Coordinates of C-alpha atoms in Angstrom, one line a residue:
X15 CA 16.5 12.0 28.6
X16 CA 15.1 8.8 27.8
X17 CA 12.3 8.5 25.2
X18 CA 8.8 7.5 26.4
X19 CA 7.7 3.9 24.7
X20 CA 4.0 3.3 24.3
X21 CA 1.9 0.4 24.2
X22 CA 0.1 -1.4 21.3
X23 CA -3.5 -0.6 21.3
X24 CA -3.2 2.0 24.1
X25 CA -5.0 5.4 24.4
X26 CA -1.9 7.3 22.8
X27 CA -2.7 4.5 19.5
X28 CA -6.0 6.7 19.0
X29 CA -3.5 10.1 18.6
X30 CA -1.5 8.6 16.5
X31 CA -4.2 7.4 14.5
X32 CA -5.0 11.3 13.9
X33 CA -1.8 12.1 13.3
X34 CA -1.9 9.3 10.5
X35 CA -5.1 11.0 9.3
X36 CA -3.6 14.6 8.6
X37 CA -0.3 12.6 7.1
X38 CA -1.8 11.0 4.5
X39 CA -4.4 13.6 3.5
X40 CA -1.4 16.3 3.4
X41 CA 0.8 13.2 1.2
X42 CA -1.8 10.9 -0.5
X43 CA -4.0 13.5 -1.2
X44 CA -2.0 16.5 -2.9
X45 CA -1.9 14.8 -6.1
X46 CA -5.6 15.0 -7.0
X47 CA -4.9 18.9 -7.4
X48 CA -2.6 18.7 -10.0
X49 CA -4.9 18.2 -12.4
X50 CA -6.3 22.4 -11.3
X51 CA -2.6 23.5 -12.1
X52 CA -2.6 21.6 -15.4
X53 CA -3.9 24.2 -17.9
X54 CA -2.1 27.1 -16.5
X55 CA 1.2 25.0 -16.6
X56 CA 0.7 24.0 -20.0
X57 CA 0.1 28.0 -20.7
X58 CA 2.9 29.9 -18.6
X59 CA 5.6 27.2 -19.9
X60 CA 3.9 26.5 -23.6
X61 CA 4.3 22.9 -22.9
X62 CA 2.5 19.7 -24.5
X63 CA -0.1 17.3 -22.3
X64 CA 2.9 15.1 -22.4
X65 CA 5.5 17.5 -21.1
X66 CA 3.1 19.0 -18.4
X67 CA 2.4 15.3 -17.6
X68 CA 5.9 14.5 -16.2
X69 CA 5.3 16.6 -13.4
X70 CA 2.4 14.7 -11.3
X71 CA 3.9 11.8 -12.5
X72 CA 7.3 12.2 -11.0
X73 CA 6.1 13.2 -7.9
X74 CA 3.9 10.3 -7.6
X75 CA 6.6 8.3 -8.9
X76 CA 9.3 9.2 -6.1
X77 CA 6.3 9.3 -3.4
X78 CA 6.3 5.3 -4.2
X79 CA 10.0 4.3 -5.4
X80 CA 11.4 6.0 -2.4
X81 CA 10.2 3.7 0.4
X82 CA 13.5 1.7 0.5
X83 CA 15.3 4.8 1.7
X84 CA 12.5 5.4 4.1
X85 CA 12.4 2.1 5.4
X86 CA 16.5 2.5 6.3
X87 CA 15.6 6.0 7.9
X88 CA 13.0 4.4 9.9
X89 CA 15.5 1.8 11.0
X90 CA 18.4 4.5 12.0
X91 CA 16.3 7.5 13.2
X92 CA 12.5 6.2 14.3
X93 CA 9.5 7.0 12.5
X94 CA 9.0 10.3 14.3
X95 CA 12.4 11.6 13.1
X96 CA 11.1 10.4 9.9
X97 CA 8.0 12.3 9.3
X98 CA 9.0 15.5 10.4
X99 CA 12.2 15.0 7.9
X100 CA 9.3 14.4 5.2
X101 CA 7.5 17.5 6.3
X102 CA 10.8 19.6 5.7
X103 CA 11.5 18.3 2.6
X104 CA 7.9 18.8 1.2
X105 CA 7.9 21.9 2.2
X106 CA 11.4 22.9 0.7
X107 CA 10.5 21.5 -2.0
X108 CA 7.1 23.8 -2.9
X109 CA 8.6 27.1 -1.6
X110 CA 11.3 26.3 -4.2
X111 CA 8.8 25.1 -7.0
X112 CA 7.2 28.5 -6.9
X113 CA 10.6 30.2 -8.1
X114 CA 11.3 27.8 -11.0
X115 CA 11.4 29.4 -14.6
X116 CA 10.8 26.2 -16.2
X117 CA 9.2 22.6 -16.7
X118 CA 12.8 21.2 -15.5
X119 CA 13.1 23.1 -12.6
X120 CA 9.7 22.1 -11.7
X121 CA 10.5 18.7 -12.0
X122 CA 13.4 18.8 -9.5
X123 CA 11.3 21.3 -6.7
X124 CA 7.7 19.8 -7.2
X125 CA 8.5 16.3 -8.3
X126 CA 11.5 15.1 -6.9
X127 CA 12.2 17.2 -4.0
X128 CA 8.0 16.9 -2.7
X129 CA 7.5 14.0 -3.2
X130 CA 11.1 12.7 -1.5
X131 CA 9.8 14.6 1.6
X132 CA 5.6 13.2 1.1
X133 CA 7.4 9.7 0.9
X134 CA 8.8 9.8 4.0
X135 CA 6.0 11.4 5.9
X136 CA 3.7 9.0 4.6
X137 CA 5.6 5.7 4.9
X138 CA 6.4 6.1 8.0
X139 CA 2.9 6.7 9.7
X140 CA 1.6 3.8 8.0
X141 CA 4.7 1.5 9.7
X142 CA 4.1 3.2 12.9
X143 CA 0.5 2.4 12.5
X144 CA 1.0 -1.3 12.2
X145 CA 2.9 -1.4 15.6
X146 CA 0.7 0.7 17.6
X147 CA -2.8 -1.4 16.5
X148 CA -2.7 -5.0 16.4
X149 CA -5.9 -6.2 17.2
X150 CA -8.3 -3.5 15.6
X151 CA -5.6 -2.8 12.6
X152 CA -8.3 -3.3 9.4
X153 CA -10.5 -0.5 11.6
X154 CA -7.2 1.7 11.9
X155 CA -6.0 1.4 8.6
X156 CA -9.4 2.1 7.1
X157 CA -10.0 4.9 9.8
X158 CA -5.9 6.4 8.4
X159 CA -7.2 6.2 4.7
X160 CA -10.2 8.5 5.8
X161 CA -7.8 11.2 5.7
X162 CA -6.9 10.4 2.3
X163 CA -10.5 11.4 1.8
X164 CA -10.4 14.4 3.4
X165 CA -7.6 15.8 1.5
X166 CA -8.9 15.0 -1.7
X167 CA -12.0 16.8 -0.6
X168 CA -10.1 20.1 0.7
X169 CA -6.9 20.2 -1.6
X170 CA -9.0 21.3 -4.9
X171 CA -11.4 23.2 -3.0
X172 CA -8.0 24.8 -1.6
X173 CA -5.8 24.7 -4.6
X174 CA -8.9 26.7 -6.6
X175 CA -9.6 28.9 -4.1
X176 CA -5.9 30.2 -4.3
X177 CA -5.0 29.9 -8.0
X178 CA -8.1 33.0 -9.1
X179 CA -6.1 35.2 -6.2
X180 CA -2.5 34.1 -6.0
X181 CA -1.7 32.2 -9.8
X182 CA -0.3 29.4 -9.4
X183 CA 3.2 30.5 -7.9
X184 CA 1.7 32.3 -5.1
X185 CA -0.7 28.4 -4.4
X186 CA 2.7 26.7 -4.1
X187 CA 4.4 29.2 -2.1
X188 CA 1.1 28.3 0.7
X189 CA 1.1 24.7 0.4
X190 CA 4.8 24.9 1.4
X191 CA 3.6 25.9 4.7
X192 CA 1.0 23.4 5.1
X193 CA 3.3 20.8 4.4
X194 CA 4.9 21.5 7.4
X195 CA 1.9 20.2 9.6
X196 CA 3.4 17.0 8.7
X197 CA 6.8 18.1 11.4
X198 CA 3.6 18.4 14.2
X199 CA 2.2 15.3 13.3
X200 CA 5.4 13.3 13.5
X201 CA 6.0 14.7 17.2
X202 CA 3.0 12.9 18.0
X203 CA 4.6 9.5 16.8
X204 CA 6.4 8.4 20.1
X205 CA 8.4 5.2 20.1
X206 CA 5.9 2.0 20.6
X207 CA 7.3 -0.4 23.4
X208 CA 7.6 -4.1 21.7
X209 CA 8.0 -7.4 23.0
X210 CA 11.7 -8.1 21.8
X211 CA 14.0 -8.5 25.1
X212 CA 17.2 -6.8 24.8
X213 CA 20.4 -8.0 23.2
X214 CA 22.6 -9.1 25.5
X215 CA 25.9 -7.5 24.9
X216 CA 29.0 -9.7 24.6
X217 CA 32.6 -8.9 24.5
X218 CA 33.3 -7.5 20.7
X219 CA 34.6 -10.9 18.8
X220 CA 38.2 -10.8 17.2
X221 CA 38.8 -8.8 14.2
X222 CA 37.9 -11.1 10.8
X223 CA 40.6 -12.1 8.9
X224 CA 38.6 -11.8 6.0
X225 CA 39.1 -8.4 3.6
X226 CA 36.4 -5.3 4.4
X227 CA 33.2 -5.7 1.9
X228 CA 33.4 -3.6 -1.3
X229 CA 30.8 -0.6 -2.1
X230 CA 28.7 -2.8 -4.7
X231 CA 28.9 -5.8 -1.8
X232 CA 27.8 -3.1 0.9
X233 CA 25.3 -2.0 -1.8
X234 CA 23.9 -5.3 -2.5
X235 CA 23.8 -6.2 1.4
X236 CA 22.3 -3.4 2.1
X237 CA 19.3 -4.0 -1.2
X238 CA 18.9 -7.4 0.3
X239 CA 17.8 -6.5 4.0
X240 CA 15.5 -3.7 2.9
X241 CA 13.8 -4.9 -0.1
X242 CA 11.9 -7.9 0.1
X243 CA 13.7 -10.0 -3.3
X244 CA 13.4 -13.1 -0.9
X245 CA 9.9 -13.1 -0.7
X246 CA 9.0 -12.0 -4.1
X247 CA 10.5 -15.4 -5.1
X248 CA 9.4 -17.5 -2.5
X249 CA 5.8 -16.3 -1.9
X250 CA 3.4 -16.3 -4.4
X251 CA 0.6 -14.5 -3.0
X252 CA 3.0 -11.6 -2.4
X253 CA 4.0 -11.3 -6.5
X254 CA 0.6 -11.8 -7.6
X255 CA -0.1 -9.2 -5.4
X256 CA 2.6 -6.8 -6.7
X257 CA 2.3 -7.7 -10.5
X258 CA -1.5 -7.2 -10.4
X259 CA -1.5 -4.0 -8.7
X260 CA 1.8 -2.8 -10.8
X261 CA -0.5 -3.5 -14.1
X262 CA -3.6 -1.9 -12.3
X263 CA -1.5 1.5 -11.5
X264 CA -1.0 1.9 -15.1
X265 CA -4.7 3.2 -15.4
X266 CA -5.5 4.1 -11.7
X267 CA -4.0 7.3 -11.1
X268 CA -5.2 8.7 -14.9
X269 CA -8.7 10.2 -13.5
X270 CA -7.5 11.9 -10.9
X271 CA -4.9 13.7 -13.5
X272 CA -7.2 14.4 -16.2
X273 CA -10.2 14.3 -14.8
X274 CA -10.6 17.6 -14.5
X275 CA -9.5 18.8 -17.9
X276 CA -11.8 16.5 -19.3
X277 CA -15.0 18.3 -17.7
X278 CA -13.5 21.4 -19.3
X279 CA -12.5 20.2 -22.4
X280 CA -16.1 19.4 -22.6
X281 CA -17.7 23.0 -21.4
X282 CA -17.4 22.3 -17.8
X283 CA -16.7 25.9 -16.1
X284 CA -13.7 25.5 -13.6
X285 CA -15.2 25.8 -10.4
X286 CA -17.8 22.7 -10.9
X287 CA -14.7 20.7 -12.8
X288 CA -12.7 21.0 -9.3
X289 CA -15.8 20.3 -7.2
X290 CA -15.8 16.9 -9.0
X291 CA -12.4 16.0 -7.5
X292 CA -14.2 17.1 -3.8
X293 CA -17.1 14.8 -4.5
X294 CA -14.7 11.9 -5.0
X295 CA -12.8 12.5 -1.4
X296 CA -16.2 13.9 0.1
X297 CA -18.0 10.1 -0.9
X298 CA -14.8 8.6 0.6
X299 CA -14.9 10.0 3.5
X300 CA -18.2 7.6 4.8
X301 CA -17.3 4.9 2.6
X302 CA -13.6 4.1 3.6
X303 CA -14.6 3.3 7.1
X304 CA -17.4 1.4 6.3
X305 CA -15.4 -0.6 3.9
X306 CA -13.1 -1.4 6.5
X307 CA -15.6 -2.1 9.2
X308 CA -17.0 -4.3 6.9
X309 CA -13.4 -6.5 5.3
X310 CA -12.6 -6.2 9.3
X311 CA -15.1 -8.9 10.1
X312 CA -14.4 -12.3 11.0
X313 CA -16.6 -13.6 7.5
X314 CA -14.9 -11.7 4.9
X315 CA -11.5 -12.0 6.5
X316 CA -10.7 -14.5 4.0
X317 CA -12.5 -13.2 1.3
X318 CA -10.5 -9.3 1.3
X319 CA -8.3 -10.3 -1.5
X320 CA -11.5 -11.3 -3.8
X321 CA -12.8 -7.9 -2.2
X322 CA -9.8 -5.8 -3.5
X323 CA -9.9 -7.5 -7.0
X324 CA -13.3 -6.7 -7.4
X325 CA -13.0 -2.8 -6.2
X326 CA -10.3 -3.0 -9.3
X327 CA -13.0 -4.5 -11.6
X328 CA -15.6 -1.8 -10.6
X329 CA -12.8 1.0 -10.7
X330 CA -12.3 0.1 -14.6
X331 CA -16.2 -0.2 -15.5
X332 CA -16.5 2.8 -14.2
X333 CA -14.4 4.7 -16.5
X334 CA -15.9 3.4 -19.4
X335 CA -19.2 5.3 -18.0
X336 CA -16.9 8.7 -17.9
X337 CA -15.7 8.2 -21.3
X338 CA -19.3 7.9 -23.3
X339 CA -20.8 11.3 -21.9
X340 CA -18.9 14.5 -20.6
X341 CA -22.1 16.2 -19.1
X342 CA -21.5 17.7 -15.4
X343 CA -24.2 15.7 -14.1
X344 CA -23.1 12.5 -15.5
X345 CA -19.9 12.9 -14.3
X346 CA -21.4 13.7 -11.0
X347 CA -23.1 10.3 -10.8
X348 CA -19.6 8.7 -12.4
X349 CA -17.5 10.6 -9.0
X350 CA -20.0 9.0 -7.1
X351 CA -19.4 5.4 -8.6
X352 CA -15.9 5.7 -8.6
X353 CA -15.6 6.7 -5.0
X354 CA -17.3 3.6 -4.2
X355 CA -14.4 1.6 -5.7
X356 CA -11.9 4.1 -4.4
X357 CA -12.6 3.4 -1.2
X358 CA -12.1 -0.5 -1.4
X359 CA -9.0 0.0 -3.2
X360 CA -7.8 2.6 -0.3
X361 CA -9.3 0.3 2.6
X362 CA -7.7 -2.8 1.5
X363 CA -4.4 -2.3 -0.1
X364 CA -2.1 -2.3 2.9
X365 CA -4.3 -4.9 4.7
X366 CA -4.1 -7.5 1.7
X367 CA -0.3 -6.9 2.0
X368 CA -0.2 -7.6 5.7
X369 CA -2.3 -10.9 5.1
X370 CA -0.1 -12.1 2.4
X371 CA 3.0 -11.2 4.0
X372 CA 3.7 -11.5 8.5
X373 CA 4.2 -8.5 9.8
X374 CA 7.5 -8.7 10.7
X375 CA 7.6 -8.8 6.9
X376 CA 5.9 -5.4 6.4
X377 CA 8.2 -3.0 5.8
X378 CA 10.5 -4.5 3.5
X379 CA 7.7 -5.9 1.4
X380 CA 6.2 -2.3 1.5
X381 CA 9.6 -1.0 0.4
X382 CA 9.7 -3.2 -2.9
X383 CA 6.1 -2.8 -3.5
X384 CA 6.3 0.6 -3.2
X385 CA 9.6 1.1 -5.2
X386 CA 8.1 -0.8 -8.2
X387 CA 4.5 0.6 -8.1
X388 CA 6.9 4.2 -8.8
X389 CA 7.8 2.8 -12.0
X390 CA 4.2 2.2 -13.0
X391 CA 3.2 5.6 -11.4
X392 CA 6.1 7.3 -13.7
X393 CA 5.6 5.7 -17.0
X394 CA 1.3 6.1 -16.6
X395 CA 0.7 9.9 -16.9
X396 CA 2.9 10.8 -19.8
X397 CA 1.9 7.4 -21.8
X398 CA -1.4 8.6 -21.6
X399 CA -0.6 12.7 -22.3
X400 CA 1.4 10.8 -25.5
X401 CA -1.9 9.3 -26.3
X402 CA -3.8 12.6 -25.7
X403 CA -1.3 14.1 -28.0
X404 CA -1.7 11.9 -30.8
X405 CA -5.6 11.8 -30.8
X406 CA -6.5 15.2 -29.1
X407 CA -9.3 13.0 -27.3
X408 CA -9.7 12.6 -23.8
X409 CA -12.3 9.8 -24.0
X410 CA -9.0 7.2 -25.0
X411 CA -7.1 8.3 -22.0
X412 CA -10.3 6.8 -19.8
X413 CA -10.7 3.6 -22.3
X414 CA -6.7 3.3 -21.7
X415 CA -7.5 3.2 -17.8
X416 CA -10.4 0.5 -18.6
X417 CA -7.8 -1.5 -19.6
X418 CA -5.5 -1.7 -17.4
X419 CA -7.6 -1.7 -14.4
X420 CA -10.7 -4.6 -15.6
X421 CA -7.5 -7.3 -16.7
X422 CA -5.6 -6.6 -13.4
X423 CA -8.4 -7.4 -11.6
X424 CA -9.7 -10.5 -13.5
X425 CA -5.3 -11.5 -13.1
X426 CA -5.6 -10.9 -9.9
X427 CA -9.2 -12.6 -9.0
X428 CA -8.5 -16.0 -10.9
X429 CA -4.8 -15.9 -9.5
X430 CA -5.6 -15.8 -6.1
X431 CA -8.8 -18.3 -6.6
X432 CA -5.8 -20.8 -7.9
X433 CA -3.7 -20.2 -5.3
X434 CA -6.3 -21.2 -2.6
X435 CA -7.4 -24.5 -4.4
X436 CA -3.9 -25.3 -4.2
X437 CA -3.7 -24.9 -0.4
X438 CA -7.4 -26.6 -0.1
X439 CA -5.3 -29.9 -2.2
X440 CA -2.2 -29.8 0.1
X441 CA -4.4 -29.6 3.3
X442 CA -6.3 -32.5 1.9
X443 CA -3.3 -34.3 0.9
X444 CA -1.5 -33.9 4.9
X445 CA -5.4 -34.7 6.2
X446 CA -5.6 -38.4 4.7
X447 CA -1.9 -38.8 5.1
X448 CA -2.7 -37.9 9.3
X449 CA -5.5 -40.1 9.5
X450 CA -3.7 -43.0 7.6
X451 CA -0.6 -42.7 9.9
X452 CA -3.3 -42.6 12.9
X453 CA -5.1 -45.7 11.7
X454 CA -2.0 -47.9 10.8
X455 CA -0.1 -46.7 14.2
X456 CA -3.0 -47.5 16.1
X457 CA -3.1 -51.1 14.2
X458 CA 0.3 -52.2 14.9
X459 CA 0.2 -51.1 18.6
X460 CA 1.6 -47.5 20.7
X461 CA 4.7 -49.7 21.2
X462 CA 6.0 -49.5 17.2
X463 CA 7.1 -47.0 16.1
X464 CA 6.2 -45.7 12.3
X465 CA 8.1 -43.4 10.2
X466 CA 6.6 -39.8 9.3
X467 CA 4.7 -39.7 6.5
X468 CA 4.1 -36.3 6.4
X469 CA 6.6 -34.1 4.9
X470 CA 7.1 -30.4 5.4
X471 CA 7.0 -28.2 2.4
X472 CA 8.9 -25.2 4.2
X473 CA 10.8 -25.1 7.5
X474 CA 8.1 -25.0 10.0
X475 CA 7.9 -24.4 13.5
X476 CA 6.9 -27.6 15.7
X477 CA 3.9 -28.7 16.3
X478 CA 2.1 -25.8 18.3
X479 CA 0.2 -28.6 20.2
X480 CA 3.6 -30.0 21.5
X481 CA 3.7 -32.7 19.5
X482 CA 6.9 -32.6 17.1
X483 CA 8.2 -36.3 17.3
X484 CA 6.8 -36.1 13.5
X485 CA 7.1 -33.7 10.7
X486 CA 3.9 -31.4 10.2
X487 CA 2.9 -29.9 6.8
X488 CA 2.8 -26.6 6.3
X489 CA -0.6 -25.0 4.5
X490 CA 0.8 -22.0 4.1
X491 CA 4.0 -22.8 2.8
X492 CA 3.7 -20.3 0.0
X493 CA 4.0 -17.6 2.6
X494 CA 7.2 -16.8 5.3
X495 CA 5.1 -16.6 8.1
X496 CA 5.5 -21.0 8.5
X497 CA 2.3 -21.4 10.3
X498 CA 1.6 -24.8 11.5
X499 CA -1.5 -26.6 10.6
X500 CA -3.7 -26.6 13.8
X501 CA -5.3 -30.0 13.6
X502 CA -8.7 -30.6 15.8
X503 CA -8.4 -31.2 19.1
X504 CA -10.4 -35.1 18.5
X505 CA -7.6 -36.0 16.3
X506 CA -5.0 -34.7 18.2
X507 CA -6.5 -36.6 20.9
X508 CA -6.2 -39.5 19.0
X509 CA -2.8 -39.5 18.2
X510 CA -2.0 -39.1 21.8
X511 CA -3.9 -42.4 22.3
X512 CA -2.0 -44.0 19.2
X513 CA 1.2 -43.0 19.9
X514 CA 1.1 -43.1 23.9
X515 CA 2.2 -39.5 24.7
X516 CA 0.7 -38.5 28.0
X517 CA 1.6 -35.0 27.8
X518 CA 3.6 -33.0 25.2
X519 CA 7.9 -32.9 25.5

């Protein structure tokens, strides 16, 4: 039976959307609870912060690092296939976690194994996402973080809920079944119907002469096309990009973690310390829409990657406010604060990447973002539970995420300032070079014939206005999208008249 192919920015788009909702709030969203299981971990397995540490962080680690492997599953099986795979795995991966005897065993069945199958639920939805909205994709990306929100609101409530009936083996025995919602949502994922016409197929050409490609050949091959080396070199928005928010991650996740074992450490009782995690995804919920409503519109369009830098900057101030004061009510107004940043960090980070990169782009450059964000995401959590260790102080592991967090954002902020001066000079530079070509051509008469003085920084495409007997520069050279520079229609006009073209080859 032939599968059904949908359209972009259809009514089935708005389903999907949902589905992308649940998704992420089942993936994206999980790891705020950890921080619930962290004291009785540390008890049933008489275990160090740093020990207990390696757990969130491995899962969080292989949620990120394994989006190359994702990416090629996409590629074979669909993103449908993909998710529900994820859902299984997740699943697997809990029931199994609530049988282990100890910490090593938990990092195979809760870390590796969950966050494997959270990986490839996740991933996925977001790549389907990009092909089923293209014209309101910062509302539908913002609208798919929302669930993030959500499940940081309900997986604490949840996860604290269970623990004072069923421990903690009993809690990850249920979440193994509501990790298969993630199978239901992936149904909903039908194939979207693109604009590529069909391969024509050819008779099958002669055998090479050439001997078959080794393994490490086939490896390296195989590295190339779905990790995005090429543009990491070539594109230098795209490695600010990943640098800055590889440094940032170093810090980021760290409240979500210990958050909650801070508010206790300090006299919190356990049921207000876990409704502090809710107040974060319960803020987010309103905010992450509006911050996408709001970097959706035509005037901030080019300003989102200042936006995300600054959401950074505010994320890392904050945490300084969380480390002078442990009262309930002042970390109230500090969950309140921080979900403002959250939720300009949640609504942006995937659109940034699909303005730096095109989107036929996306999903390689997502796979090597993601894969080295997981080193950042494994090395955080048990640098800081060293640190915790060593000083039996909570209020460093906060300044430590300071740190990290206010310099990636002032790295990121002047990096991307310089970056668009340096465009601003080359599109001055190919502007004076136009109108001196227009003035001299124009001097000498349409019959004579002047060489091009304007030279291409990167292979281009012609010139969209059909007029490609000269080279164009490229503005955006720094990216792999080779946009043409769209010159005004008066000047264009005027190089007709100069040159004699009465209508474009």
């Amino acid at each position: 039976m032939p599968q059904a192919l949908e359209r972009a920015d259809g009514s089935w788009a708005w389903v999907v959307l949902l589905a992308t909702m649940v998704t992420q709030g089942l993936t994206l969203g999980f790891p705020t609870c950890i921080g619930i299981f962290f004291t009785d971990l540390q008890w049933e397995f008489q275990a160090s912060n740093s020990q207990t540490s390696w757990i969130p962080s491995i899962l969080m680690a292989v949620l990120h690092m394994a989006g190359p492997l994702c990416s090629i599953l996409v590629g074979r099986f669909g993103c449908r296939v993909t998710t529900m795979l994820g859902g299984v795995l997740a699943s697997l991966g809990m029931v199994a976690s609530s049988f282990s005897r100890n910490l090593s065993q938990l990092y195979f069945t809760a870390g590796f194994i969950t966050g494997l199958g959270m990986c490839f639920s996740f991933q996925s939805s977001v790549t389907v996402l990009g092909f089923y909205f293209v014209r309101r994709r910062v509302l539908a990306n913002a609208l798919a973080s929302m669930g993030v929100s959500l499940g940081i609101t309900l997986w604490p409530l949840l996860s604290r809920y269970l623990l004072e009936d069923l421990g903690w083996r009993g809690t990850f025995l249920v979440f193994g079944g509501v990790f298969l919602h993630c199978c239901i949502c992936g149904a909903i994922m039908r194939p979207v119907a693109t604009s590529v016409a069909p391969e024509t197929k050819e008779c099958p050409p002669p055998p090479p002469e050439t001997p078959a490609l080794g393994c490490v050949a086939a490896c390296g091959r195989t590295i190339q096309r779905h990790l995005a080396f090429d543009i990491l070199r070539h594109n230098t928005g795209y490695c600010v990009y990943v640098l800055g928010v590889m440094w940032s991650i170093l810090g980021f996740p760290l409240p979500q973690v210990f958050l909650v074992p801070y508010a206790m450490w300090h006299g919190v009782d356990e049921q207000q310390a876990a409704l502090l995690i809710s107040i974060i995804g319960f803020s987010n919920i309103f905010l992450r829409p509006l911050a996408g409503l709001m970097a959706g519109r035509p005037a901030f369009a080019s300003h989102r990657k200042y936006l995300f830098s600054l959401a950074f900057l505010l994320n890392g101030l904050t945490n300084l406010v969380c480390a002078a004061s442990g009262d309930f009510w002042v970390l109230v107004g500090y969950c309140l604060v921080y979900s403002v940043s959250m939720s300009g960090i949640g609504a942006l980070v995937f659109q940034v990447l699909m303005d730096i990169v095109p989107m036929d782009q996306f999903p390689r450059a997502l796979g090597l973002f993601t894969v080295l964000d997981g080193f950042a995401f494994l090395i955080s959590p048990p640098l800081a539970g060293l640190l915790l260790d060593a000083t039996n102080n909570f209020s460093y592991v906060f300044f430590m995420s300071s740190f990290f967090l206010i310099s990636a954002a002032l790295f990121m902020g002047g990096s991307f300032y310089a970056l668009q001066k340096k465009e601003q000079g080359k599109r001055a530079v190919v502007a004076d070079a136009l109108e001196q070509d227009i003035f001299l051509e124009a001097k000498d008469g349409p019959g004579k014939q002047r060489s091009p003085v304007i030279m291409c920084q990167s292979s281009c495409l012609p010139c969209p206005a059909g007029f490609n007997k000269h080279l164009w520069g490229c503005p955006a050279s720094s990216r792999t999208s080779h946009e043409c520079l769209l010159w005004p229609k008066a000047v264009l006009q005027a190089k007709q008249r100069a040159l004699g073209w009465h209508s474009p080859p």
